[in-house]
Tab-separated table of C-alpha atoms in Angstrom:
chain	number	residue	atom	x	y	z
X	18	MET	CA	0.013	0.032	-0.027
X	19	LEU	CA	1.128	3.499	-0.737
X	20	LEU	CA	0.584	6.500	1.512
X	21	THR	CA	-1.161	9.333	-0.313
X	22	THR	CA	-1.759	12.939	0.723
X	23	LEU	CA	-4.716	14.913	-0.585
X	24	ALA	CA	-5.959	18.328	0.237
X	25	ALA	CA	-9.192	18.118	2.249
X	26	LEU	CA	-12.247	18.584	0.076
X	27	LEU	CA	-15.128	20.363	1.714
X	28	THR	CA	-18.668	19.701	0.416
X	29	ALA	CA	-21.911	21.491	0.933
X	30	CYS	CA	-22.918	19.240	3.822
X	31	GLY	CA	-19.550	19.704	5.534
X	32	ASN	CA	-18.095	16.200	5.132
X	33	LYS	CA	-14.396	15.903	4.386
X	34	ILE	CA	-12.245	13.557	2.392
X	35	PRO	CA	-9.351	12.432	4.628
X	36	GLU	CA	-6.061	14.297	3.971
X	37	ASN	CA	-3.765	11.259	4.558
X	38	TYR	CA	-4.631	7.697	3.795
X	39	TRP	CA	-3.223	4.348	2.561
X	40	GLU	CA	-4.205	2.944	-0.798
X	41	LYS	CA	-5.607	-0.595	-0.931
X	42	ASP	CA	-6.072	-2.377	-4.226
X	43	GLU	CA	-9.230	-4.217	-3.031
X	44	LEU	CA	-12.893	-3.440	-3.223
X	45	PRO	CA	-14.436	-2.408	0.081
X	46	ASP	CA	-16.426	-5.082	1.943
X	47	ILE	CA	-19.726	-3.273	1.994
X	48	TYR	CA	-23.236	-4.421	2.759
X	49	PRO	CA	-25.355	-4.488	0.665
X	50	ASP	CA	-22.915	-5.319	-2.043
X	51	TYR	CA	-23.506	-2.506	-4.506
X	52	THR	CA	-20.126	-2.769	-6.151
X	53	ASN	CA	-20.454	-2.562	-10.015
X	54	VAL	CA	-24.226	-3.109	-10.033
X	55	THR	CA	-26.588	-1.581	-12.558
X	56	VAL	CA	-29.544	0.398	-11.149
X	57	PRO	CA	-32.475	2.274	-12.791
X	58	VAL	CA	-32.241	6.051	-13.015
X	59	ASN	CA	-35.363	6.425	-10.736
X	60	MET	CA	-34.133	4.137	-7.949
X	61	ALA	CA	-34.037	5.412	-4.341
X	62	PRO	CA	-30.559	6.138	-2.986
X	63	LEU	CA	-28.321	3.146	-2.432
X	64	THR	CA	-27.244	3.058	1.256
X	65	PHE	CA	-24.438	0.846	2.549
X	66	GLN	CA	-22.129	0.224	5.417
X	67	MET	CA	-18.718	-1.461	5.918
X	68	ASP	CA	-19.306	-5.137	6.877
X	69	ASN	CA	-15.978	-5.785	8.635
X	70	GLY	CA	-16.016	-3.085	11.241
X	71	ALA	CA	-14.803	0.492	10.998
X	72	ASP	CA	-14.278	3.474	13.355
X	73	ASP	CA	-15.415	5.876	10.613
X	74	VAL	CA	-16.302	5.755	6.887
X	75	VAL	CA	-16.368	8.416	4.279
X	76	ALA	CA	-17.614	7.874	0.731
X	77	ARG	CA	-17.339	10.111	-2.323
X	78	LEU	CA	-19.895	9.508	-5.135
X	79	LYS	CA	-19.258	11.348	-8.355
X	80	ALA	CA	-20.735	11.573	-11.885
X	81	GLY	CA	-19.755	14.442	-14.215
X	82	GLN	CA	-19.887	17.644	-12.302
X	83	GLU	CA	-22.068	16.219	-9.554
X	84	GLU	CA	-20.595	14.952	-6.372
X	85	ILE	CA	-21.751	13.774	-2.953
X	86	VAL	CA	-19.608	13.154	0.051
X	87	CYS	CA	-21.134	11.172	2.985
X	88	SER	CA	-19.673	9.996	6.179
X	89	GLY	CA	-20.633	7.953	9.262
X	90	PRO	CA	-21.242	4.288	10.114
X	91	GLN	CA	-23.836	4.137	7.338
X	92	ILE	CA	-23.440	5.886	3.974
X	93	GLN	CA	-26.897	7.397	3.357
X	94	PRO	CA	-26.978	9.879	0.433
X	95	ASP	CA	-29.524	12.686	0.519
X	96	ALA	CA	-32.457	11.874	-1.708
X	97	ASP	CA	-32.411	15.096	-3.726
X	98	GLU	CA	-28.680	14.950	-4.254
X	99	TRP	CA	-28.911	11.322	-5.251
X	100	ARG	CA	-31.553	12.150	-7.959
X	101	GLN	CA	-29.269	14.804	-9.361
X	102	LEU	CA	-26.302	12.456	-9.263
X	103	ALA	CA	-28.250	9.568	-10.933
X	104	GLU	CA	-29.486	11.915	-13.666
X	105	ALA	CA	-25.967	13.081	-14.365
X	106	ALA	CA	-24.789	9.401	-14.558
X	107	LYS	CA	-27.677	8.214	-16.682
X	108	GLY	CA	-26.365	5.882	-19.377
X	109	ASN	CA	-22.977	5.919	-17.644
X	110	ALA	CA	-21.824	5.407	-14.023
X	111	ILE	CA	-21.462	6.851	-10.562
X	112	THR	CA	-17.872	6.406	-9.353
X	113	VAL	CA	-17.632	5.466	-5.646
X	114	GLU	CA	-14.605	5.955	-3.426
X	115	VAL	CA	-14.702	4.495	0.093
X	116	PHE	CA	-12.363	5.664	2.844
X	117	VAL	CA	-12.239	3.651	6.079
X	118	GLU	CA	-10.710	4.625	9.419
X	119	GLN	CA	-9.423	1.945	11.835
X	120	ASN	CA	-7.100	2.794	14.732
X	121	ASP	CA	-6.616	6.356	13.614
X	122	ASN	CA	-5.421	5.220	10.163
X	123	TRP	CA	-7.388	5.854	6.957
X	124	THR	CA	-7.483	3.523	3.952
X	125	ARG	CA	-8.801	4.273	0.525
X	126	TYR	CA	-10.194	1.196	-1.124
X	127	LYS	CA	-10.284	0.435	-4.866
X	128	PRO	CA	-13.084	2.597	-6.447
X	129	PHE	CA	-16.043	0.888	-7.930
X	130	ASN	CA	-18.924	1.936	-10.184
X	131	ILE	CA	-22.632	2.034	-9.817
X	132	TYR	CA	-23.957	1.953	-13.367
X	133	VAL	CA	-27.089	3.961	-13.934
X	134	SER	CA	-29.385	2.678	-16.704
X	135	ALA	CA	-31.638	5.033	-18.638
X	136	ASP	CA	-34.216	2.270	-18.343
X	137	SER	CA	-36.589	3.325	-15.576
X	138	ILE	CA	-38.302	0.870	-13.294
X	139	ASP	CA	-41.898	0.560	-12.158
X	140	PRO	CA	-42.326	2.817	-9.076
X	141	TYR	CA	-43.820	0.179	-6.765
X	142	ILE	CA	-43.460	-3.400	-5.705
X	143	SER	CA	-45.615	-5.479	-3.406
X	144	TYR	CA	-44.879	-8.679	-1.480
X	145	ARG	CA	-46.069	-10.795	1.406
X	146	LEU	CA	-44.045	-10.550	4.607
X	147	ILE	CA	-44.038	-13.914	6.429
X	148	PRO	CA	-42.148	-15.005	9.591
X	149	PRO	CA	-39.889	-18.079	9.573
X	150	SER	CA	-42.590	-20.439	10.667
X	151	TYR	CA	-43.765	-23.650	9.059
X	152	VAL	CA	-47.096	-24.446	10.616
X	153	THR	CA	-48.569	-21.130	11.903
X	154	TYR	CA	-49.365	-17.960	10.068
X	155	GLU	CA	-50.074	-15.171	12.548
X	156	GLU	CA	-49.230	-11.609	11.672
X	157	LEU	CA	-49.055	-11.859	7.947
X	158	THR	CA	-49.138	-8.700	5.785
X	159	ILE	CA	-49.138	-7.874	2.124
X	160	ASN	CA	-47.060	-4.737	1.759
X	161	GLN	CA	-46.274	-2.267	-0.938
X	162	ARG	CA	-42.983	-0.358	-1.241
X	163	CYS	CA	-42.105	2.672	-3.429
X	164	LEU	CA	-38.814	1.982	-5.214
X	165	GLU	CA	-38.233	5.695	-5.791
X	166	ASN	CA	-37.928	6.278	-2.032
X	167	TYR	CA	-38.206	4.036	1.022
X	168	ASP	CA	-41.881	4.414	1.723
X	169	GLU	CA	-43.632	1.200	2.723
X	170	HIS	CA	-47.304	0.647	3.528
X	171	VAL	CA	-49.458	-2.330	4.356
X	172	ILE	CA	-52.029	-3.324	1.733
X	173	TYR	CA	-53.712	-5.818	4.028
X	174	ASN	CA	-52.965	-7.266	7.446
X	175	ASN	CA	-54.509	-10.633	8.365
X	176	MET	CA	-54.740	-9.613	12.025
X	177	LEU	CA	-57.688	-7.377	10.998
X	178	CYS	CA	-59.751	-10.537	10.696
X	179	SER	CA	-57.898	-12.989	12.916
X	180	GLU	CA	-59.065	-13.996	16.301
X	181	GLY	CA	-56.182	-16.373	17.073
X	182	GLY	CA	-56.031	-20.085	17.416
X	183	ALA	CA	-58.542	-21.954	15.172
X	184	LYS	CA	-59.803	-18.596	13.988
X	185	GLY	CA	-56.488	-17.529	12.481
X	186	GLN	CA	-56.348	-16.278	8.835
X	187	CYS	CA	-53.702	-16.921	6.199
X	188	ILE	CA	-53.265	-14.548	3.228
X	189	ASN	CA	-51.323	-15.129	0.020
X	190	CYS	CA	-51.069	-14.897	-3.780
X	191	HIS	CA	-51.570	-11.190	-4.568
X	192	ASN	CA	-51.592	-10.556	-8.285
X	193	TYR	CA	-52.442	-7.693	-10.659
X	194	GLN	CA	-53.750	-7.355	-14.180
X	195	GLN	CA	-50.882	-5.735	-16.260
X	196	TYR	CA	-49.322	-4.107	-13.266
X	197	ASN	CA	-52.549	-2.178	-12.504
X	198	PRO	CA	-53.039	-1.695	-8.790
X	199	GLU	CA	-56.806	-1.052	-9.300
X	200	ARG	CA	-57.266	-4.578	-10.563
X	201	MET	CA	-55.767	-7.049	-8.107
X	202	GLN	CA	-56.673	-10.141	-6.136
X	203	PHE	CA	-55.399	-12.071	-3.108
X	204	HIS	CA	-56.627	-15.090	-1.164
X	205	ALA	CA	-57.601	-15.401	2.484
X	206	ARG	CA	-57.567	-18.920	3.940
X	207	GLN	CA	-59.228	-20.366	7.049
X	208	HIS	CA	-61.178	-17.866	9.160
X	209	MET	CA	-63.365	-15.623	6.909
X	210	GLY	CA	-61.593	-17.149	3.910
X	211	GLY	CA	-62.280	-16.354	0.265
X	212	THR	CA	-60.712	-14.753	-2.781
X	213	VAL	CA	-60.693	-10.950	-2.576
X	214	ILE	CA	-60.983	-9.246	-6.008
X	215	ALA	CA	-60.560	-5.474	-6.369
X	216	TYR	CA	-61.723	-4.352	-9.798
X	217	ASP	CA	-61.952	-0.696	-10.807
X	218	GLY	CA	-63.064	0.570	-7.402
X	219	THR	CA	-65.158	-2.442	-6.236
X	220	VAL	CA	-64.030	-4.987	-3.722
X	221	ARG	CA	-65.716	-8.384	-3.564
X	222	LYS	CA	-65.173	-11.571	-1.706
X	223	ILE	CA	-65.589	-14.629	-3.876
X	224	GLY	CA	-66.174	-18.237	-2.695
X	225	MET	CA	-64.494	-20.300	-5.368
X	226	LYS	CA	-65.041	-23.748	-3.823
X	227	ASN	CA	-67.333	-25.822	-5.892
X	228	ASP	CA	-68.150	-29.544	-6.155
X	229	SER	CA	-66.871	-29.531	-9.803
X	230	LEU	CA	-63.519	-28.190	-8.797
X	231	LEU	CA	-60.569	-29.788	-7.019
X	232	SER	CA	-60.285	-26.776	-4.675
X	233	ALA	CA	-60.726	-23.086	-4.651
X	234	GLY	CA	-58.324	-21.071	-6.865
X	235	VAL	CA	-54.728	-20.987	-5.684
X	236	TYR	CA	-51.948	-19.528	-7.914
X	237	PRO	CA	-53.378	-16.828	-10.198
X	238	THR	CA	-52.587	-15.091	-13.484
X	239	TRP	CA	-54.663	-12.261	-14.959
X	240	HIS	CA	-55.350	-12.160	-18.682
X	241	PRO	CA	-53.606	-9.082	-20.101
X	242	TRP	CA	-56.971	-7.367	-20.954
X	243	LEU	CA	-59.912	-9.645	-20.486
X	244	PRO	CA	-61.700	-9.915	-17.140
X	245	LEU	CA	-60.329	-13.451	-16.887
X	246	ILE	CA	-58.080	-15.056	-14.245
X	247	VAL	CA	-56.582	-18.540	-14.650
X	248	TYR	CA	-55.791	-20.321	-11.395
X	249	SER	CA	-54.286	-23.574	-10.441
X	250	THR	CA	-56.348	-25.584	-7.907
X	251	ASN	CA	-54.145	-27.568	-5.526
X	252	MET	CA	-54.335	-30.166	-2.813
X	253	THR	CA	-51.190	-28.983	-0.997
X	254	GLY	CA	-49.339	-30.713	1.795
X	255	GLN	CA	-46.041	-30.416	3.507
X	256	ILE	CA	-43.452	-32.721	5.039
X	257	PHE	CA	-40.468	-32.004	7.332
X	258	HIS	CA	-37.039	-33.511	6.764
X	259	SER	CA	-34.889	-34.642	9.714
X	260	VAL	CA	-31.560	-34.739	7.860
X	261	HIS	CA	-32.185	-33.394	4.359
X	262	PRO	CA	-30.675	-29.928	3.722
X	263	ASN	CA	-34.111	-28.710	2.583
X	264	LYS	CA	-35.981	-28.238	5.866
X	265	ILE	CA	-39.444	-28.575	4.388
X	266	GLU	CA	-41.036	-29.997	1.288
X	267	VAL	CA	-44.221	-28.315	0.150
X	268	PHE	CA	-46.018	-30.463	-2.543
X	269	ASP	CA	-49.187	-31.017	-4.400
X	270	SER	CA	-50.821	-34.424	-4.324
X	271	GLU	CA	-53.287	-33.177	-6.988
X	272	SER	CA	-53.612	-30.034	-9.064
X	273	ASP	CA	-55.660	-28.703	-12.011
X	274	LEU	CA	-56.102	-25.518	-13.964
X	275	ILE	CA	-59.370	-23.449	-13.866
X	276	ALA	CA	-60.533	-20.150	-15.445
X	277	TYR	CA	-62.614	-17.550	-13.697
X	278	ASP	CA	-64.613	-14.776	-15.402
X	279	VAL	CA	-64.468	-11.772	-13.053
X	280	GLU	CA	-67.563	-10.024	-14.557
X	281	LYS	CA	-69.809	-13.083	-14.929
X	282	ASN	CA	-68.539	-14.768	-11.718
X	283	GLU	CA	-68.245	-18.050	-13.718
X	284	VAL	CA	-65.594	-20.705	-13.346
X	285	THR	CA	-64.553	-23.839	-15.268
X	286	ASN	CA	-61.913	-26.501	-15.502
X	287	ILE	CA	-59.422	-26.182	-18.345
X	288	GLU	CA	-56.978	-28.901	-17.353
X	289	ASN	CA	-57.899	-31.821	-14.999
X	290	ASP	CA	-55.997	-34.950	-16.030
X	291	PRO	CA	-55.723	-37.029	-12.756
X	292	LYS	CA	-52.263	-38.163	-13.814
X	293	GLU	CA	-51.009	-34.669	-14.351
X	294	MET	CA	-50.267	-31.998	-11.749
X	295	GLU	CA	-50.644	-28.676	-13.398
X	296	CYS	CA	-49.454	-25.531	-11.569
X	297	PHE	CA	-48.215	-21.901	-11.710
X	298	PRO	CA	-50.044	-20.577	-14.857
X	299	PHE	CA	-48.867	-17.429	-16.508
X	300	TRP	CA	-50.298	-15.530	-19.515
X	301	ALA	CA	-48.064	-14.433	-22.296
X	302	PRO	CA	-48.416	-10.680	-23.055
X	303	ASP	CA	-50.255	-11.318	-26.361
X	304	GLY	CA	-53.103	-12.817	-24.380
X	305	LYS	CA	-53.176	-15.773	-26.771
X	306	THR	CA	-50.908	-18.189	-24.984
X	307	LEU	CA	-51.082	-19.623	-21.440
X	308	TYR	CA	-47.925	-21.092	-19.981
X	309	TYR	CA	-47.783	-23.410	-16.945
X	310	CYS	CA	-45.823	-26.291	-15.484
X	311	SER	CA	-47.069	-29.898	-15.002
X	312	ALA	CA	-45.656	-33.178	-13.630
X	313	HIS	CA	-46.756	-36.657	-14.619
X	314	PHE	CA	-47.387	-38.642	-11.470
X	315	GLU	CA	-49.308	-41.880	-11.279
X	316	TYR	CA	-50.602	-43.337	-7.969
X	317	ASN	CA	-51.240	-46.964	-7.199
X	318	ASP	CA	-54.755	-48.014	-7.904
X	319	THR	CA	-55.251	-48.992	-4.252
X	320	VAL	CA	-54.272	-45.650	-2.773
X	321	SER	CA	-56.824	-43.943	-0.639
X	322	ASP	CA	-54.539	-41.174	0.755
X	323	LYS	CA	-52.636	-39.661	-2.157
X	324	GLY	CA	-50.703	-37.321	0.158
X	325	SER	CA	-49.355	-40.250	2.214
X	326	GLU	CA	-48.133	-41.967	-0.912
X	327	PHE	CA	-46.640	-38.867	-2.420
X	328	ILE	CA	-44.439	-38.169	0.545
X	329	LYS	CA	-42.738	-41.545	0.061
X	330	ARG	CA	-41.498	-40.540	-3.421
X	331	PRO	CA	-41.467	-36.700	-3.830
X	332	GLU	CA	-38.294	-36.923	-5.893
X	333	GLU	CA	-40.287	-38.397	-8.692
X	334	ALA	CA	-42.189	-35.118	-9.202
X	335	LYS	CA	-40.452	-33.641	-12.190
X	336	TYR	CA	-42.277	-30.681	-13.689
X	337	ASN	CA	-42.060	-29.693	-17.355
X	338	LEU	CA	-43.127	-26.435	-18.967
X	339	TYR	CA	-46.176	-26.387	-21.232
X	340	ARG	CA	-48.417	-23.874	-23.046
X	341	LYS	CA	-51.944	-23.764	-24.385
X	342	ARG	CA	-53.155	-21.553	-27.200
X	343	PHE	CA	-56.153	-19.345	-26.411
X	344	ASN	CA	-58.620	-17.566	-28.662
X	345	PRO	CA	-59.785	-14.344	-26.876
X	346	GLU	CA	-62.840	-14.119	-29.208
X	347	THR	CA	-64.152	-17.602	-28.755
X	348	MET	CA	-62.699	-18.016	-25.222
X	349	GLN	CA	-61.460	-21.473	-26.175
X	350	PHE	CA	-58.165	-23.098	-25.156
X	351	GLY	CA	-56.286	-25.496	-27.395
X	352	PRO	CA	-54.418	-28.675	-26.443
X	353	ARG	CA	-51.293	-28.491	-24.371
X	354	GLU	CA	-47.893	-28.164	-26.107
X	355	LEU	CA	-44.545	-29.113	-24.486
X	356	VAL	CA	-42.189	-26.131	-24.181
X	357	PHE	CA	-39.336	-27.437	-22.062
X	358	ALA	CA	-38.769	-31.094	-20.996
X	359	ALA	CA	-36.966	-30.679	-17.704
X	360	ASP	CA	-37.498	-34.228	-16.740
X	361	SER	CA	-35.236	-35.342	-19.628
X	362	LEU	CA	-32.464	-33.613	-17.789
X	363	GLY	CA	-33.460	-35.162	-14.481
X	364	LYS	CA	-34.696	-31.756	-13.328
X	365	SER	CA	-38.010	-29.995	-12.471
X	366	ALA	CA	-39.009	-26.578	-13.889
X	367	THR	CA	-41.548	-24.274	-12.357
X	368	LEU	CA	-42.790	-20.666	-12.203
X	369	PRO	CA	-42.758	-19.718	-15.966
X	370	ARG	CA	-42.748	-15.992	-16.380
X	371	ILE	CA	-42.766	-14.329	-19.845
X	372	SER	CA	-41.067	-11.020	-20.563
X	373	PRO	CA	-43.420	-8.228	-21.710
X	374	ASP	CA	-42.075	-8.324	-25.234
X	375	GLY	CA	-42.856	-12.041	-25.404
X	376	ARG	CA	-39.250	-13.003	-26.180
X	377	TYR	CA	-37.965	-14.566	-22.974
X	378	LEU	CA	-39.336	-17.219	-20.575
X	379	MET	CA	-37.716	-17.144	-17.068
X	380	PHE	CA	-38.252	-20.145	-14.728
X	381	THR	CA	-36.734	-21.848	-11.741
X	382	LEU	CA	-34.997	-25.161	-12.082
X	383	ALA	CA	-34.218	-27.621	-9.288
X	384	GLU	CA	-33.771	-31.381	-8.749
X	385	TYR	CA	-37.509	-32.146	-8.186
X	386	GLY	CA	-40.751	-30.736	-6.923
X	387	VAL	CA	-42.767	-27.609	-7.541
X	388	PHE	CA	-42.248	-25.323	-4.456
X	389	HIS	CA	-38.712	-24.366	-5.214
X	390	ILE	CA	-38.607	-21.508	-2.687
X	391	TRP	CA	-37.675	-24.174	-0.093
X	392	HIS	CA	-35.027	-25.895	-2.283
X	393	HIS	CA	-31.444	-24.694	-1.790
X	394	ASP	CA	-30.432	-25.885	-5.336
X	395	ALA	CA	-33.135	-23.739	-7.075
X	396	ASP	CA	-31.751	-21.416	-9.762
X	397	LEU	CA	-33.177	-19.065	-12.308
X	398	TRP	CA	-32.995	-20.161	-15.950
X	399	MET	CA	-34.167	-18.531	-19.170
X	400	MET	CA	-35.460	-19.735	-22.511
X	401	ASP	CA	-35.283	-17.540	-25.666
X	402	LEU	CA	-38.612	-18.252	-27.214
X	403	LYS	CA	-37.359	-17.053	-30.561
X	404	THR	CA	-34.514	-19.555	-30.756
X	405	GLY	CA	-35.547	-22.155	-28.209
X	406	LYS	CA	-32.162	-21.970	-26.416
X	407	VAL	CA	-32.140	-22.445	-22.626
X	408	ARG	CA	-29.406	-21.275	-20.308
X	409	ASN	CA	-28.626	-20.866	-16.732
X	410	MET	CA	-28.879	-17.222	-15.543
X	411	GLU	CA	-25.521	-17.452	-13.798
X	412	GLN	CA	-25.325	-13.696	-13.272
X	413	LEU	CA	-28.424	-13.881	-11.033
X	414	ASN	CA	-27.825	-17.088	-9.151
X	415	SER	CA	-25.964	-17.788	-5.925
X	416	ALA	CA	-25.097	-20.938	-3.943
X	417	ASP	CA	-28.603	-20.781	-2.397
X	418	THR	CA	-32.181	-20.411	-3.394
X	419	GLU	CA	-33.417	-18.105	-6.168
X	420	SER	CA	-37.083	-18.164	-7.006
X	421	TYR	CA	-40.360	-16.113	-7.166
X	422	HIS	CA	-39.345	-13.815	-9.985
X	423	SER	CA	-41.294	-11.142	-11.855
X	424	TRP	CA	-40.631	-8.918	-14.862
X	425	SER	CA	-40.957	-5.132	-14.838
X	426	SER	CA	-43.555	-3.638	-17.256
X	427	ASN	CA	-40.803	-2.524	-19.716
X	428	GLY	CA	-39.063	-5.889	-19.584
X	429	ARG	CA	-35.739	-4.353	-18.589
X	430	TRP	CA	-35.741	-5.457	-14.907
X	431	VAL	CA	-36.525	-8.569	-12.922
X	432	ILE	CA	-37.132	-8.830	-9.151
X	433	PHE	CA	-36.671	-12.207	-7.393
X	434	SER	CA	-36.416	-13.695	-3.941
X	435	SER	CA	-33.048	-15.061	-2.816
X	436	ARG	CA	-31.836	-16.867	0.331
X	437	ARG	CA	-28.142	-16.097	-0.573
X	438	TYR	CA	-27.242	-14.496	2.763
X	439	ASP	CA	-28.074	-17.134	5.348
X	440	GLY	CA	-30.196	-19.874	3.635
X	441	ASN	CA	-33.252	-19.112	5.743
X	442	TYR	CA	-34.731	-15.758	4.800
X	443	THR	CA	-35.706	-14.633	1.369
X	444	ARG	CA	-34.811	-10.985	0.450
X	445	PRO	CA	-35.741	-9.076	-2.687
X	446	PHE	CA	-33.105	-8.563	-5.425
X	447	ILE	CA	-33.391	-6.604	-8.704
X	448	ALA	CA	-31.365	-7.052	-11.868
X	449	HIS	CA	-31.180	-5.348	-15.219
X	450	ILE	CA	-31.954	-7.470	-18.290
X	451	ASP	CA	-30.797	-5.934	-21.689
X	452	LYS	CA	-32.614	-6.483	-24.986
X	453	ASN	CA	-30.466	-9.583	-25.725
X	454	GLY	CA	-31.469	-11.195	-22.447
X	455	HIS	CA	-28.180	-10.673	-20.621
X	456	ALA	CA	-28.388	-9.895	-16.951
X	457	ALA	CA	-26.293	-7.459	-14.921
X	458	LYS	CA	-25.180	-8.135	-11.359
X	459	PRO	CA	-28.325	-8.158	-9.078
X	460	PHE	CA	-28.623	-5.706	-6.168
X	461	GLU	CA	-30.646	-5.844	-3.005
X	462	VAL	CA	-33.590	-3.446	-2.861
X	463	PRO	CA	-32.174	-0.456	-1.030
X	464	CYS	CA	-33.461	0.688	2.352
X	465	ALA	CA	-33.033	3.831	4.432
X	466	HIS	CA	-30.927	1.851	6.898
X	467	PRO	CA	-28.570	-0.447	4.955
X	468	ASP	CA	-28.843	-3.298	7.477
X	469	TYR	CA	-32.683	-3.309	7.561
X	470	HIS	CA	-33.226	-6.552	5.640
X	471	ARG	CA	-30.762	-8.521	7.852
X	472	GLN	CA	-32.440	-7.289	10.982
X	473	LEU	CA	-35.958	-7.974	9.705
X	474	MET	CA	-37.016	-11.444	10.919
X	475	LYS	CA	-39.387	-11.984	7.965
X	476	SER	CA	-39.154	-13.293	4.446
X	477	TYR	CA	-40.208	-11.499	1.283
X	478	ASN	CA	-42.665	-13.667	-0.573
X	479	ILE	CA	-43.779	-13.279	-4.285
X	480	PRO	CA	-42.477	-9.780	-5.176
X	481	GLU	CA	-44.547	-8.167	-7.911
X	482	PHE	CA	-44.103	-4.905	-9.841
X	483	MET	CA	-46.911	-2.288	-9.937
X	484	ARG	CA	-47.328	0.966	-11.866
X	485	GLY	CA	-48.546	2.725	-8.741
X	486	PRO	CA	-49.762	2.142	-5.194
X	487	VAL	CA	-52.891	0.238	-4.093
X	488	THR	CA	-55.164	2.969	-2.708
X	489	ILE	CA	-57.737	0.720	-1.115
X	490	ARG	CA	-57.282	0.876	2.622
X	491	PRO	CA	-56.588	-2.279	4.623
X	492	GLN	CA	-59.825	-1.856	6.543
X	493	GLN	CA	-61.754	-1.927	3.290
X	494	PHE	CA	-60.311	-5.276	2.480
X	495	ALA	CA	-61.120	-6.489	5.999
X	496	ASP	CA	-64.711	-5.231	5.722
X	497	ALA	CA	-65.097	-7.195	2.488
X	498	LEU	CA	-63.651	-10.344	4.103
X	499	LYS	CA	-66.144	-10.118	6.987
X	500	GLN	CA	-69.001	-10.405	4.554
X	501	GLU	CA	-70.381	-13.676	3.143
X	502	ALA	CA	-68.571	-14.757	0.001
X	503	THR	CA	-70.383	-14.641	-3.315
X	504	PRO	CA	-70.376	-18.259	-4.597
X	505	VAL	CA	-69.089	-18.916	-8.108
X	506	LYS	CA	-71.157	-20.510	-10.821
X	507	TYR	CA	-69.616	-23.523	-12.500
X	508	VAL	CA	-69.980	-23.623	-16.328
X	509	ASN	CA	-68.332	-25.569	-19.162
X	510	ARG	CA	-67.992	-22.560	-21.447
X	511	LEU	CA	-64.217	-22.366	-21.335
X	512	SER	CA	-63.522	-26.025	-22.223
X	513	LYS	CA	-60.382	-26.942	-24.084
């Protein structure tokens, strides 16, 4: 290391660059790791801290003629100054220098870049916050967060309708039509259960259980413009491992696909082969193709409890990716078509998600099963639907779980859940995807306090992008849930 002397630089906020310091040809060990990441121009300020201890820290962030100097245990740029800096760096980069004091000696680490893309990002995301519990579900919330600042608000809190014990309520599977917060749905299970559908100012509680269906709707996908939601219906169970590295296995012993007409309150089966377990449907942006995953699984003829048999051989559940053509005028689905045979590789593919331009299909791949969020080997993969080529998204993946991914409305960003820090909690990460499908280094969603996610004892579940905030108040959702559910009408109009 070389000792360097530099005249102290005063900034508007009074922070100083150290006059004397040692040079170190290593990147600083900061958390979150924002070294050489690519961020949208409208992202909130990236805050960070040294992760190996420091008496003091000073950081200089510079782009063109704009410069910010921050100091303290946490580097927290001012929001207005950050916006000016990001605008100056748009299409280029912010250069970051980090100076660390230890035992009265300062060290300047190797500078790094924060690349600022001109591609903006949707201003809001939403997610379920869930504690690390396997059998209880108290204190669940669906939250929304503004990515342009740090504002976070609750969309719905299950405690508004829970009475504890047998009268507890679980909530899950929030979903939007084309990123529109005025057209959304989520499920409430157990106490006061039903599917809540918000549609252009109205909020209704729907009872989707029907003798002609396997179960009520579970995993949803809104049609891009029609008042139509396709769900999987699932008989879901869970088992706990005593020595396996995956703590828990969540599985379906049966599952089908159904379609629900929001305006007519009508529902029908569209896939219900007893030897196939269909799950995780997703509409292509053209509204003419429905993607989903399905596993071929045959039970013994004498089986009375399918769940008990399934848990004896869960590794046999290998899911492939399929699609069905759809005619929006006749409302008819075609036969299923194989898209990706993961089982031929000894793998299982789930959660197909199509980019808004219809070019790329991103999915998770693991050894077996459908609920990959609990599988440490789960990685994100992508298929080019134009060429048919499939590849591991190595830039996004870590040594631990990656799953629950969603595309931004302009197709230039993805958000996903990762357990890369500790193997237990999922945290939200964002990455830029260029027009050729190449991913930049992902970054953790920034918070006002850089250590917030590691101190929060909850997992982020199913992050979704939104064009704006949900304006319906939590109590309005609770009031709807306290009403009797409107039962659906079963019809055969949407047969395949």
